[in-house]
Short mmCIF file of C-alpha atoms and ligand atoms in Angstrom, two decimals:
data_model
loop_
_atom_site.label_atom_id
_atom_site.label_comp_id
_atom_site.label_asym_id
_atom_site.label_seq_id
_atom_site.Cartn_x
_atom_site.Cartn_y
_atom_site.Cartn_z
CA MET A 1 4.15 9.92 16.04
CA SER A 2 5.77 12.02 13.46
CA ASP A 3 5.87 12.72 10.06
CA ARG A 4 9.10 14.20 10.08
CA GLY A 5 11.19 12.80 7.37
CA HIS A 6 8.43 12.29 5.13
CA ILE A 7 9.80 11.57 1.54
CA PRO A 8 7.22 10.72 -1.12
CA VAL A 9 8.72 7.72 -3.36
CA LEU A 10 9.96 8.31 -6.90
CA LEU A 11 8.21 11.85 -6.72
CA LEU A 12 9.40 13.22 -10.24
CA GLU A 13 8.62 9.94 -11.85
CA VAL A 14 5.15 10.09 -10.43
CA LEU A 15 4.61 13.59 -11.93
CA GLU A 16 6.06 12.97 -15.02
CA HIS A 17 3.88 10.00 -15.84
CA LEU A 18 1.00 11.66 -14.60
CA ASP A 19 1.67 14.46 -16.67
CA ILE A 20 0.54 17.12 -14.09
CA ALA A 21 0.91 20.11 -16.31
CA ARG A 22 -2.64 19.60 -17.70
CA GLU A 23 -5.62 21.42 -16.32
CA GLY A 24 -8.22 19.29 -14.84
CA LEU A 25 -8.71 16.87 -11.81
CA TYR A 26 -6.03 14.69 -10.47
CA ILE A 27 -7.28 11.54 -8.16
CA ASP A 28 -4.50 10.61 -5.39
CA GLY A 29 -6.14 7.20 -4.31
CA THR A 30 -3.91 6.74 -1.29
CA ILE A 31 -3.12 10.35 -0.29
CA GLY A 32 -1.43 9.24 2.92
CA LEU A 33 0.51 12.37 4.17
CA GLY A 34 0.24 14.12 0.60
CA GLY A 35 3.60 14.22 -0.26
CA HIS A 36 2.75 13.60 -4.15
CA SER A 37 -0.45 15.70 -3.82
CA LEU A 38 1.35 18.54 -2.50
CA GLU A 39 3.81 18.82 -5.14
CA ILE A 40 0.77 18.23 -7.90
CA LEU A 41 -1.07 21.21 -6.64
CA LYS A 42 2.25 23.57 -5.85
CA ALA A 43 3.49 22.90 -9.63
CA ASN A 44 -0.08 23.25 -11.48
CA PRO A 45 -2.50 26.35 -10.18
CA ARG A 46 -5.21 24.76 -12.74
CA ALA A 47 -5.10 21.27 -11.09
CA SER A 48 -7.81 20.24 -8.67
CA LEU A 49 -7.41 17.36 -6.33
CA VAL A 50 -9.15 14.42 -4.97
CA GLY A 51 -7.49 12.81 -2.23
CA LEU A 52 -9.04 9.50 -0.50
CA ASP A 53 -7.34 7.53 2.47
CA VAL A 54 -8.79 4.96 4.95
CA ASP A 55 -6.75 6.36 7.75
CA GLU A 56 -8.66 9.06 9.44
CA LEU A 57 -5.36 10.05 11.45
CA ALA A 58 -3.38 10.17 7.65
CA LEU A 59 -6.25 12.60 6.61
CA ASP A 60 -6.32 14.68 9.73
CA LYS A 61 -2.72 15.55 8.87
CA VAL A 62 -2.97 15.98 5.16
CA LYS A 63 -5.66 18.29 5.95
CA GLU A 64 -3.30 20.79 7.51
CA THR A 65 -0.62 20.33 4.79
CA LEU A 66 -3.31 20.94 2.02
CA VAL A 67 -4.75 24.07 3.83
CA PRO A 68 -3.10 26.43 1.17
CA PHE A 69 -4.70 24.89 -1.19
CA ALA A 70 -8.13 23.75 0.41
CA ASP A 71 -10.16 25.39 -2.41
CA ARG A 72 -8.76 23.20 -4.86
CA VAL A 73 -8.93 20.08 -2.89
CA ARG A 74 -11.43 17.27 -1.64
CA LEU A 75 -10.56 14.42 0.82
CA PHE A 76 -12.52 11.26 1.75
CA GLN A 77 -12.10 8.84 4.21
CA ALA A 78 -12.67 5.88 1.79
CA ASP A 79 -11.20 2.92 0.43
CA PHE A 80 -9.91 3.70 -3.15
CA ARG A 81 -11.95 0.26 -4.35
CA CYS A 82 -14.91 2.93 -3.24
CA LEU A 83 -13.98 5.58 -5.85
CA PRO A 84 -16.19 4.30 -8.87
CA ASP A 85 -19.52 5.06 -6.18
CA LEU A 86 -18.22 8.66 -4.91
CA ASP A 87 -19.64 11.69 -6.43
CA ILE A 88 -16.47 12.57 -8.97
CA ASP A 89 -16.62 14.42 -12.24
CA PHE A 90 -14.65 11.74 -13.99
CA PRO A 91 -14.66 12.85 -17.69
CA SER A 92 -12.17 16.01 -16.04
CA VAL A 93 -9.88 13.10 -14.57
CA ARG A 94 -6.30 13.95 -15.84
CA GLY A 95 -4.40 11.38 -13.59
CA LEU A 96 -5.08 8.72 -10.93
CA LEU A 97 -2.29 7.51 -8.27
CA LEU A 98 -1.93 5.07 -6.27
CA ASP A 99 0.81 4.42 -3.92
CA LEU A 100 0.33 1.44 -2.16
CA GLY A 101 0.95 0.02 1.20
CA LEU A 102 2.04 1.97 4.18
CA SER A 103 3.10 5.32 4.98
CA SER A 104 6.18 6.08 6.95
CA PHE A 105 3.63 7.78 9.52
CA GLN A 106 2.00 4.55 10.01
CA LEU A 107 5.00 2.44 10.30
CA ASP A 108 6.81 4.69 12.54
CA SER A 109 3.82 4.77 15.05
CA PRO A 110 4.38 1.96 17.43
CA GLU A 111 1.06 1.89 18.69
CA ARG A 112 -0.33 1.01 15.07
CA GLY A 113 1.51 -2.11 15.32
CA PHE A 114 2.99 -2.64 11.96
CA SER A 115 6.80 -2.56 12.82
CA PHE A 116 8.26 -5.49 14.20
CA ASN A 117 11.26 -3.21 15.08
CA GLN A 118 9.16 -1.28 17.80
CA ASN A 119 6.99 -2.75 20.47
CA GLY A 120 3.34 -2.16 20.06
CA PRO A 121 0.15 -3.91 20.33
CA LEU A 122 -0.65 -6.69 17.52
CA ASP A 123 -2.96 -4.44 15.37
CA MET A 124 -1.89 -3.36 11.95
CA ARG A 125 -5.42 -1.65 10.52
CA MET A 126 -4.89 0.98 8.55
CA ASP A 127 -8.70 1.77 8.65
CA ARG A 128 -9.46 1.57 12.52
CA ARG A 129 -12.76 0.52 11.43
CA THR A 130 -11.66 -3.02 10.53
CA LYS A 131 -12.62 -5.66 13.06
CA THR A 132 -9.93 -7.77 12.31
CA THR A 133 -6.92 -7.15 13.68
CA ALA A 134 -3.45 -8.91 13.77
CA PHE A 135 -4.04 -9.96 17.63
CA LYS A 136 -7.28 -11.85 16.23
CA ILE A 137 -5.36 -13.40 13.37
CA ILE A 138 -2.87 -14.90 15.64
CA ASP A 139 -5.11 -15.74 18.40
CA THR A 140 -8.04 -17.08 16.45
CA TYR A 141 -6.71 -18.56 12.85
CA SER A 142 -6.31 -22.68 12.89
CA GLU A 143 -2.95 -24.17 12.62
CA PRO A 144 -3.41 -24.86 8.31
CA ARG A 145 -5.33 -21.37 7.96
CA LEU A 146 -2.37 -19.54 9.73
CA ALA A 147 0.73 -21.43 7.73
CA GLN A 148 -1.34 -20.91 4.61
CA LEU A 149 -1.22 -16.96 5.10
CA PHE A 150 2.33 -17.10 6.02
CA GLN A 151 3.18 -18.91 3.00
CA LYS A 152 0.94 -17.44 0.18
CA TYR A 153 1.51 -13.70 1.92
CA GLY A 154 4.67 -13.92 3.06
CA GLU A 155 6.33 -16.17 1.25
CA LEU A 156 7.61 -17.72 4.42
CA ARG A 157 9.72 -21.04 3.86
CA GLN A 158 8.90 -22.11 7.58
CA ALA A 159 5.18 -21.46 7.29
CA LYS A 160 4.17 -24.49 8.50
CA ARG A 161 6.51 -24.56 11.62
CA LEU A 162 5.83 -21.46 12.53
CA ALA A 163 1.84 -21.85 12.29
CA HIS A 164 2.16 -24.53 14.68
CA GLU A 165 4.76 -23.10 17.22
CA ILE A 166 2.31 -20.10 17.35
CA VAL A 167 -0.99 -22.27 17.95
CA ALA A 168 1.24 -24.69 20.81
CA ARG A 169 2.42 -21.45 22.31
CA ARG A 170 -0.76 -19.24 22.14
CA LYS A 171 -2.31 -21.92 24.57
CA VAL A 172 -0.11 -21.07 27.35
CA ASN A 173 0.37 -17.11 26.56
CA LYS A 174 -1.34 -14.93 24.01
CA PHE A 175 0.55 -12.88 21.53
CA GLU A 176 -0.36 -9.40 22.86
CA THR A 177 2.73 -7.34 21.07
CA THR A 178 4.40 -6.75 17.90
CA VAL A 179 7.95 -7.92 19.73
CA ALA A 180 6.63 -11.28 21.53
CA LEU A 181 5.57 -12.37 17.85
CA ARG A 182 8.91 -11.25 16.58
CA LEU A 183 10.54 -13.52 19.15
CA VAL A 184 8.64 -16.57 18.40
CA ILE A 185 9.58 -15.97 14.51
CA GLU A 186 13.11 -15.45 15.43
CA GLN A 187 13.24 -18.76 17.38
CA VAL A 188 11.41 -20.89 14.77
CA CYS A 189 13.27 -19.58 11.72
CA HIS A 190 16.88 -19.43 13.55
CA TRP A 191 17.33 -16.11 12.67
CA ILE A 192 20.62 -14.39 12.68
CA PRO A 193 21.08 -11.06 11.18
CA GLN A 194 22.82 -11.08 7.96
CA LYS A 195 23.77 -8.24 5.42
CA GLY A 196 21.35 -8.33 2.41
CA LYS A 197 18.89 -10.85 4.04
CA ILE A 198 15.29 -10.03 4.74
CA HIS A 199 13.72 -10.79 8.35
CA PRO A 200 11.39 -13.41 8.55
CA ALA A 201 9.44 -11.19 10.70
CA ALA A 202 9.21 -8.64 7.64
CA LYS A 203 7.37 -11.57 5.55
CA VAL A 204 5.21 -12.68 8.40
CA PHE A 205 4.37 -9.05 9.13
CA GLN A 206 3.37 -8.41 5.31
CA ALA A 207 1.01 -11.45 5.30
CA LEU A 208 -0.69 -10.20 8.28
CA ARG A 209 -1.07 -6.96 6.92
CA ILE A 210 -2.15 -8.17 3.37
CA GLU A 211 -4.74 -9.90 5.27
CA ILE A 212 -6.48 -7.57 7.46
CA ASN A 213 -6.50 -4.52 4.96
CA GLN A 214 -7.29 -7.17 2.38
CA GLU A 215 -4.77 -5.53 0.02
CA LEU A 216 -4.81 -7.54 -2.90
CA GLN A 217 -8.86 -8.04 -3.21
CA GLY A 218 -10.14 -6.07 -6.00
CA LEU A 219 -7.19 -4.22 -7.08
CA GLY A 220 -7.16 -5.60 -10.68
CA GLU A 221 -11.02 -5.12 -11.25
CA PHE A 222 -10.63 -1.53 -9.50
CA LEU A 223 -8.05 -0.53 -12.61
CA GLU A 224 -10.25 -1.97 -14.91
CA THR A 225 -13.34 -0.13 -13.88
CA MET A 226 -11.42 3.02 -13.69
CA VAL A 227 -10.23 2.57 -16.98
CA GLU A 228 -13.51 2.17 -18.40
CA ARG A 229 -14.82 5.45 -16.32
CA LEU A 230 -11.73 7.87 -17.22
CA PRO A 231 -11.64 9.76 -20.33
CA SER A 232 -8.99 9.28 -23.08
CA GLY A 233 -5.65 10.70 -22.17
CA ALA A 234 -6.02 10.27 -18.28
CA ARG A 235 -3.27 8.51 -17.20
CA LEU A 236 -2.85 6.04 -14.42
CA VAL A 237 0.07 5.64 -12.21
CA VAL A 238 0.92 2.84 -9.68
CA ILE A 239 3.54 1.87 -7.30
CA SER A 240 3.64 -1.15 -5.47
CA PHE A 241 5.73 -2.44 -2.70
CA HIS A 242 5.82 -6.33 -3.20
CA SER A 243 5.62 -8.69 -5.98
CA LEU A 244 2.20 -9.98 -5.11
CA GLU A 245 0.90 -6.39 -5.60
CA ASP A 246 2.89 -5.77 -8.70
CA ARG A 247 2.09 -8.80 -10.59
CA ILE A 248 -1.48 -7.92 -10.41
CA VAL A 249 -0.98 -4.22 -11.93
CA LYS A 250 1.50 -5.71 -14.49
CA ARG A 251 -1.05 -8.35 -15.59
CA THR A 252 -4.06 -5.95 -15.54
CA PHE A 253 -2.20 -3.31 -17.26
CA ALA A 254 -1.00 -5.80 -19.58
CA ARG A 255 -4.61 -7.12 -20.58
CA LEU A 256 -5.96 -3.91 -21.20
CA SER A 257 -3.14 -2.85 -23.56
CA LYS A 258 -3.71 -5.65 -25.81
CA GLY A 259 -7.36 -5.85 -25.16
CA ASP A 260 -8.06 -9.45 -25.65
CA ALA A 261 -12.16 -9.09 -26.00
CA SER A 262 -12.42 -5.73 -27.40
CA ALA A 263 -9.85 -3.11 -28.68
CA PRO A 264 -7.00 -2.19 -26.65
CA LEU A 265 -8.04 0.34 -23.74
CA VAL A 266 -4.70 1.89 -22.77
CA ARG A 267 -1.24 2.48 -23.89
CA LEU A 268 1.64 1.44 -21.34
CA LEU A 269 3.94 4.01 -20.48
CA THR A 270 6.30 1.76 -18.64
CA ARG A 271 7.26 -1.47 -20.62
CA LYS A 272 9.45 -2.23 -17.47
CA PRO A 273 8.70 -0.73 -13.86
CA VAL A 274 10.58 2.49 -13.02
CA THR A 275 12.41 1.94 -9.99
CA PRO A 276 13.89 4.01 -7.72
CA GLY A 277 18.00 5.31 -8.38
CA GLU A 278 20.75 4.83 -6.15
CA ASN A 279 20.68 8.64 -4.97
CA GLU A 280 16.82 7.84 -3.87
CA THR A 281 17.23 4.50 -2.02
CA ALA A 282 20.15 5.79 -0.22
CA ALA A 283 18.31 8.88 0.91
CA ASN A 284 15.16 6.93 1.76
CA PRO A 285 15.68 3.15 2.22
CA ARG A 286 12.38 2.22 2.21
CA SER A 287 11.63 3.23 -1.39
CA LYS A 288 14.09 0.27 -2.51
CA PRO A 289 11.12 -2.36 -3.58
CA ALA A 290 9.19 0.75 -5.16
CA LYS A 291 8.03 -0.26 -8.78
CA LEU A 292 6.28 2.33 -10.74
CA ARG A 293 3.76 1.01 -13.67
CA ALA A 294 1.87 3.47 -15.79
CA ALA A 295 -0.72 3.43 -18.73
CA GLU A 296 -2.56 5.91 -20.63
CA LYS A 297 -6.16 5.50 -21.31
CA LEU A 298 -6.85 5.29 -25.20
C1 SAM B 1 2.80 4.99 0.62
S1 SAM B 1 1.30 5.39 1.79
C2 SAM B 1 1.01 7.12 0.62
C3 SAM B 1 1.72 8.08 0.52
C4 SAM B 1 1.55 9.07 -0.13
N1 SAM B 1 1.70 9.31 -1.45
C5 SAM B 1 2.28 10.60 0.44
O1 SAM B 1 3.58 10.71 -0.31
O2 SAM B 1 2.62 10.99 1.43
C6 SAM B 1 -0.09 4.62 1.48
C7 SAM B 1 -1.35 5.30 1.81
O3 SAM B 1 -2.45 4.51 1.52
C8 SAM B 1 -3.26 4.21 2.42
N2 SAM B 1 -4.24 3.23 1.81
C9 SAM B 1 -3.65 1.71 1.65
N3 SAM B 1 -4.85 0.99 1.23
C10 SAM B 1 -5.56 2.01 1.00
C11 SAM B 1 -7.20 1.59 0.17
N4 SAM B 1 -7.58 0.39 -0.15
N5 SAM B 1 -7.79 2.63 0.07
C12 SAM B 1 -7.56 3.95 0.62
N6 SAM B 1 -6.05 4.21 1.03
C13 SAM B 1 -5.34 3.06 1.15
C14 SAM B 1 -2.60 3.97 3.75
O4 SAM B 1 -3.66 4.22 4.71
C15 SAM B 1 -1.32 5.12 3.16
O5 SAM B 1 -1.78 6.03 4.04
#
């Protein structure tokens, strides 16, 4: 396991859109290795920070990283969707950041099972207290349910064929590892590596991850609740890494900025999503799909 080479995505854009020079509380709902949080604390001695993550291993790491700022930091092992229930002084919040998805630390740990390029158990839980693992889904979901999952969350063209093949083969040999699953995907999808083409296993692994970690559930509702709780002038900044997530953020911010049923509640700070430039994607190819959207509470 290594966190070497951790590079926070869209760092300058995050700091700018959060407007971190103001005194008060900043919330990092997905603190990971603390790349963004560290910069907020370094840049502004009048900033305090609440950090959340579901992954206890990430929290162990970030605790070490943020030791020099310990008197200004509170960390919770919690889902950001539980934020409204935590004991936090919401009127003093100046900014909320969600940098969704996985950290490089999780992706680069084969034993977590997130990467199809490294062999490991079929796990993929961000929160190891979660009961459902990728193994359980692949081993127990019915063929139609698997097909629907690959289609809906992975947008995989060969979803039905893959589900059929998995169900047929698992009767003989259970799929225990990431590589065993990758191999059947490559066979069913007739995968030949080509520049610019997404590996079909990336789509299937994405679908499994979303299902296991319930990544899309309640995201829009969470943003709406936070907008109600935060004071005027507070900034919300969200980075998403796939279109399903980005669509939810975009629609929620749009709805809140129009104020369909009431007066508008936010001002959009980004009409179009902010994306990494060429320099950033060259230095950190994983940043490529990132899309940042931001809004300010009115
Ligand atoms: C992309 S990383 C964040 C990286 C971080 N900004 C940094 O610079 O180090 C996303 C993190 O969010 C966590 N996470 C994902 N979904 C979460 C949720 N619903 N609640 C809390 N943490 C979550 C993951 O465990 C992961 O550590």
